[in-house]
Amino acid sequence: MLKYFDTPIDEISEKILIEKGVRLFVKREDKNHHEVSGNKWWKLKYNLEEAKRLGHSTVLTFGGAFSNHIYATSAATCETGIKSIGVIRGERTSPLNETLVFAEKKGMDLHFVSRDEYRRKTEPDFVEQLKKKLGDFYLIPEGGTNSLAVKGCAEFAREKLTEFDFQYLCLPVATGGTMAGIITGLAGRSTVIGFSVLKKGNFLEQEVRRLATQSAGRDFSNWRIETDYHFGGYAKKTRELDIFMLRMAEEQNLPLDFVYSGKLVAGVFDLISKNHFPIGSRILMLHTGGLRN
């Protein structure tokens, strides 16, 4: 079982919040583990338990060379005594970047494939080829999103969020698993707003609905996804975003990463400035981790 540390809910104080008559809070889930932080902890929890239950000694997953998922999975499997294989998109380069150096130090066996091969990661034939080459394994998808990840995130929402009073829950979205779990766990309470970190992220609405409905056995209507705050696309940023994150770190003691949480917080502040939230609203943002020690 992964170690877990309870995390605070901090209130942000800014002049614009007073002007607009809203209160803004952040659930600092980036503090739940020093290496497997944020939503990664909850997405991996039941997957690792299932791997052990099925008798697997090895977990295999996919990711890019700078993947937070690869980073977190290598740390989680190391802590729980499971071997791991990371199938990495692209050719091996020397020296390895910090993410991949960390993964190898945690015992992850890195297996590099071409971008064309990587596109086949969900094809059963390709997975069977990997098993023949690398041995038997328990498969965790790229980004960690599957039904067990949604289950973990739903548990987080029920156990860690439902006792706090808020009307809006805001979080970043990339694969949809965390948001689907939050929607399921809150079970119709409050409005859930996802902020796509992907360019052209409109497809995420269909994916989140599929995952949430599959998990809960019913459809929910109290959510939506904002697609205008990707700042250039996945793992991309702008000078405007850099300046904003620096201000948050200096003035609010709120460290953010440019892939996920930075885009979320910048998007929420922009919506507040545009009077999107009614006066008296209590808005809770979910910091999903992604920071590196």
Coordinates of C-alpha atoms in Angstrom, one line a residue:
M1 CA 0.0 0.0 0.0
L2 CA 1.3 3.4 -0.9
K3 CA 1.9 5.9 1.8
Y4 CA -0.6 8.7 1.9
F5 CA -0.5 12.1 3.7
D6 CA -3.6 14.1 4.3
T7 CA -3.6 17.4 2.5
P8 CA -4.9 20.9 3.4
I9 CA -7.4 23.1 1.7
D10 CA -6.0 26.6 1.5
E11 CA -7.8 29.8 0.7
I12 CA -6.4 32.2 -1.8
S13 CA -6.5 35.9 -1.1
E14 CA -6.5 38.2 -4.1
K15 CA -8.1 41.7 -4.6
I16 CA -10.1 40.5 -7.6
L17 CA -11.8 37.8 -5.5
I18 CA -13.1 40.5 -3.1
E19 CA -14.2 42.6 -6.1
K20 CA -16.1 39.8 -7.6
G21 CA -17.6 38.6 -4.3
V22 CA -16.3 35.0 -4.5
R23 CA -14.0 32.8 -2.4
L24 CA -11.4 30.6 -3.9
F25 CA -9.8 27.6 -2.3
V26 CA -7.3 25.0 -3.5
K27 CA -7.1 21.3 -2.3
R28 CA -3.3 20.8 -2.1
E29 CA -3.3 17.2 -3.3
D30 CA 0.2 17.8 -4.6
K31 CA 1.3 17.2 -1.0
N32 CA -0.2 13.7 -0.6
H33 CA 3.1 11.9 -1.5
H34 CA 6.6 13.2 -2.2
E35 CA 6.9 11.3 -5.4
V36 CA 3.5 9.8 -6.4
S37 CA 1.6 13.1 -5.9
G38 CA -1.8 14.3 -6.7
N39 CA -4.3 12.3 -8.8
K40 CA -1.5 9.9 -9.8
W41 CA -1.7 8.4 -6.3
W42 CA -5.5 7.7 -6.6
K43 CA -5.2 6.5 -10.2
L44 CA -2.5 4.0 -9.3
K45 CA -3.9 2.8 -6.0
Y46 CA -6.4 0.1 -7.2
N47 CA -4.3 -0.7 -10.3
L48 CA -1.4 -1.8 -8.1
E49 CA -3.7 -3.7 -5.8
E50 CA -5.2 -5.5 -8.8
A51 CA -1.8 -6.4 -10.2
K52 CA -0.9 -8.1 -6.9
R53 CA -4.3 -9.8 -6.6
L54 CA -3.9 -11.3 -10.0
G55 CA -0.4 -12.5 -9.1
H56 CA 1.5 -10.2 -11.4
S57 CA 5.0 -9.3 -10.4
T58 CA 5.5 -6.7 -13.1
V59 CA 3.5 -3.7 -14.3
L60 CA 3.9 -2.2 -17.8
T61 CA 2.7 1.2 -18.8
F62 CA 3.3 3.8 -21.6
G63 CA 4.5 7.4 -21.7
G64 CA 6.5 10.1 -23.3
A65 CA 10.1 11.0 -22.3
F66 CA 8.8 13.6 -19.8
S67 CA 5.7 11.8 -18.6
N68 CA 4.5 12.5 -15.1
H69 CA 2.8 9.1 -15.3
I70 CA 6.1 7.3 -16.0
Y71 CA 7.7 9.2 -13.1
A72 CA 4.9 8.4 -10.7
T73 CA 4.5 4.8 -11.7
S74 CA 8.2 4.0 -11.3
A75 CA 8.1 5.5 -7.8
A76 CA 4.9 3.7 -6.8
T77 CA 6.0 0.3 -8.0
C78 CA 9.3 0.7 -6.3
E79 CA 7.6 1.6 -3.0
T80 CA 5.2 -1.4 -3.3
G81 CA 7.7 -4.0 -4.4
I82 CA 6.5 -4.5 -7.9
K83 CA 8.8 -4.5 -11.0
S84 CA 7.9 -2.1 -13.7
I85 CA 8.4 -1.6 -17.5
G86 CA 8.0 1.8 -19.2
V87 CA 7.3 1.8 -22.9
I88 CA 8.7 5.1 -24.0
R89 CA 7.7 7.0 -27.2
G90 CA 10.7 7.7 -29.4
E91 CA 14.3 6.7 -29.6
R92 CA 16.6 6.5 -26.6
T93 CA 18.8 9.5 -26.3
S94 CA 22.0 10.0 -24.3
P95 CA 22.1 11.4 -21.7
L96 CA 18.5 10.6 -20.5
N97 CA 16.4 13.4 -19.2
E98 CA 15.7 13.8 -15.5
T99 CA 12.4 12.0 -15.7
L100 CA 13.8 8.9 -17.3
V101 CA 16.9 8.9 -15.0
F102 CA 14.6 9.0 -12.0
A103 CA 12.5 6.1 -13.5
E104 CA 15.6 3.9 -14.0
K105 CA 16.8 4.7 -10.5
K106 CA 13.4 3.5 -9.2
G107 CA 14.0 0.2 -11.0
M108 CA 11.8 0.8 -14.1
D109 CA 13.0 -1.0 -17.2
L110 CA 12.7 1.4 -20.1
H111 CA 11.7 0.0 -23.5
F112 CA 11.9 2.6 -26.3
V113 CA 9.6 2.2 -29.4
S114 CA 9.2 4.3 -32.6
R115 CA 6.4 6.8 -32.7
D116 CA 4.6 4.6 -35.3
E117 CA 4.8 1.6 -32.9
Y118 CA 3.7 3.8 -30.0
R119 CA 0.5 4.7 -31.8
R120 CA -0.4 1.0 -31.6
K121 CA -0.3 0.9 -27.8
T122 CA -4.0 0.0 -27.4
E123 CA -4.0 -2.7 -30.1
P124 CA -4.2 -6.3 -28.6
D125 CA -1.7 -7.6 -31.2
F126 CA 0.9 -5.0 -30.2
V127 CA 0.4 -5.8 -26.5
E128 CA 0.9 -9.5 -27.2
Q129 CA 4.1 -8.7 -29.0
L130 CA 5.3 -6.8 -25.9
K131 CA 4.5 -9.8 -23.7
K132 CA 6.4 -12.2 -26.0
K133 CA 9.4 -9.9 -25.9
L134 CA 9.3 -8.6 -22.3
G135 CA 7.5 -11.3 -20.4
D136 CA 4.1 -11.3 -18.7
F137 CA 2.8 -8.1 -17.1
Y138 CA -0.2 -6.2 -15.7
L139 CA -1.0 -3.4 -18.2
I140 CA -1.8 0.2 -17.0
P141 CA -2.7 2.5 -19.9
E142 CA -0.9 5.7 -20.9
G143 CA -1.8 8.3 -18.3
G144 CA -3.2 5.6 -16.0
T145 CA -6.8 6.0 -17.0
N146 CA -9.0 3.0 -16.7
S147 CA -12.0 1.8 -14.6
L148 CA -9.8 1.3 -11.6
A149 CA -8.3 4.7 -11.9
V150 CA -11.8 6.2 -12.0
K151 CA -12.7 4.1 -8.9
G152 CA -9.7 5.6 -7.0
C153 CA -10.5 9.1 -8.0
A154 CA -14.2 8.6 -7.0
E155 CA -13.1 7.4 -3.6
F156 CA -10.9 10.5 -3.2
A157 CA -13.9 12.7 -4.0
R158 CA -16.1 10.9 -1.5
E159 CA -13.5 10.7 1.3
K160 CA -11.7 14.0 0.9
L161 CA -14.1 16.5 -0.7
T162 CA -17.6 16.0 0.4
E163 CA -17.3 17.5 3.9
F164 CA -16.1 20.9 2.5
D165 CA -18.7 23.4 1.4
F166 CA -18.3 24.5 -2.2
Q167 CA -20.5 25.2 -5.3
Y168 CA -17.8 24.6 -8.0
L169 CA -15.0 22.1 -8.3
C170 CA -12.3 22.9 -10.9
L171 CA -9.6 20.6 -12.1
P172 CA -7.3 20.1 -15.1
V173 CA -8.2 17.4 -17.7
A174 CA -6.0 15.4 -20.0
T175 CA -7.3 11.8 -20.3
G176 CA -10.6 12.3 -18.4
G177 CA -10.2 9.6 -15.8
T178 CA -9.7 11.9 -12.8
M179 CA -12.6 14.1 -13.8
A180 CA -14.9 11.1 -14.4
G181 CA -14.0 9.8 -10.9
I182 CA -14.7 13.2 -9.3
I183 CA -18.0 13.5 -11.0
T184 CA -18.9 10.0 -9.8
G185 CA -17.7 10.5 -6.3
L186 CA -19.5 13.8 -5.8
A187 CA -22.7 12.1 -7.1
G188 CA -24.4 15.2 -8.4
R189 CA -23.1 17.6 -5.8
S190 CA -21.8 21.0 -7.0
T191 CA -20.7 21.9 -10.6
V192 CA -17.5 20.2 -11.8
I193 CA -15.5 22.2 -14.4
G194 CA -12.6 20.6 -16.2
F195 CA -9.9 22.7 -17.9
S196 CA -8.5 20.8 -20.9
V197 CA -4.7 21.0 -21.1
L198 CA -4.9 19.7 -24.6
K199 CA -5.4 21.7 -27.8
K200 CA -8.6 20.7 -29.5
G201 CA -9.8 19.0 -26.3
N202 CA -13.5 18.9 -27.2
F203 CA -13.3 15.1 -27.6
L204 CA -12.8 14.9 -23.8
E205 CA -16.4 15.6 -23.1
Q206 CA -17.4 12.3 -24.7
E207 CA -14.6 10.4 -23.0
V208 CA -15.5 11.8 -19.5
R209 CA -19.2 11.0 -20.0
R210 CA -18.3 7.4 -21.1
L211 CA -16.0 6.8 -18.1
A212 CA -18.4 8.4 -15.5
T213 CA -21.4 6.6 -16.8
Q214 CA -19.5 3.3 -16.9
S215 CA -18.4 3.9 -13.3
A216 CA -21.6 5.1 -11.8
G217 CA -24.2 3.3 -13.9
R218 CA -25.9 6.6 -14.6
D219 CA -25.4 9.9 -16.4
F220 CA -24.6 13.2 -14.7
S221 CA -25.3 16.7 -16.0
N222 CA -23.6 18.9 -13.4
W223 CA -20.3 19.2 -15.3
R224 CA -18.6 20.7 -18.3
I225 CA -15.1 21.2 -19.9
E226 CA -13.5 24.5 -20.7
T227 CA -11.2 24.2 -23.8
D228 CA -9.8 27.7 -24.1
Y229 CA -7.0 27.5 -21.5
H230 CA -4.5 25.0 -23.0
F231 CA -1.9 27.8 -23.6
G232 CA -0.7 26.2 -26.8
G233 CA -1.4 22.5 -26.1
Y234 CA -0.1 19.7 -24.0
A235 CA 3.2 20.4 -22.2
K236 CA 3.3 23.8 -23.9
K237 CA 3.2 27.2 -22.3
T238 CA 3.4 30.9 -23.0
R239 CA 5.2 33.8 -21.3
E240 CA 1.8 34.9 -19.9
L241 CA 1.4 31.6 -18.2
D242 CA 5.0 31.7 -16.8
I243 CA 4.4 35.2 -15.3
F244 CA 1.2 34.1 -13.8
M245 CA 2.7 31.0 -12.2
L246 CA 5.6 33.0 -10.8
R247 CA 3.2 35.4 -9.2
M248 CA 1.2 32.6 -7.6
A249 CA 4.3 31.1 -6.2
E250 CA 5.6 34.4 -4.8
E251 CA 2.3 35.9 -3.6
Q252 CA 0.3 32.9 -2.6
N253 CA 3.0 30.3 -1.9
L254 CA 1.3 28.1 -4.5
P255 CA 3.7 26.2 -6.7
L256 CA 2.2 25.2 -10.0
D257 CA 3.4 23.2 -13.0
F258 CA 2.8 24.5 -16.5
V259 CA 1.4 21.2 -17.9
Y260 CA -1.6 20.9 -15.6
S261 CA -2.2 23.0 -12.5
G262 CA -0.9 26.3 -13.9
K263 CA -3.4 26.2 -16.7
L264 CA -6.2 25.3 -14.3
V265 CA -5.5 28.2 -11.9
A266 CA -5.0 30.7 -14.8
G267 CA -8.2 29.6 -16.3
V268 CA -10.2 29.9 -13.1
F269 CA -8.9 33.4 -12.5
D270 CA -9.9 34.4 -16.0
L271 CA -13.4 33.1 -15.6
I272 CA -13.6 35.0 -12.3
S273 CA -12.5 38.2 -14.0
K274 CA -15.3 37.7 -16.6
N275 CA -18.0 37.4 -13.9
H276 CA -18.5 33.7 -14.7
F277 CA -19.2 32.7 -11.0
P278 CA -22.2 34.2 -9.1
I279 CA -21.5 36.5 -6.1
G280 CA -21.2 34.4 -3.0
S281 CA -19.7 31.4 -4.9
R282 CA -17.2 29.1 -3.1
I283 CA -14.8 27.7 -5.7
L284 CA -12.5 24.7 -5.0
M285 CA -9.6 24.0 -7.3
L286 CA -7.9 20.6 -7.2
H287 CA -4.1 20.7 -7.4
T288 CA -3.4 17.4 -9.1
G289 CA 0.4 17.4 -8.5
G290 CA 3.0 17.1 -11.2
L291 CA 5.6 19.0 -9.3
R292 CA 9.0 17.4 -9.1
N293 CA 11.3 17.3 -6.0

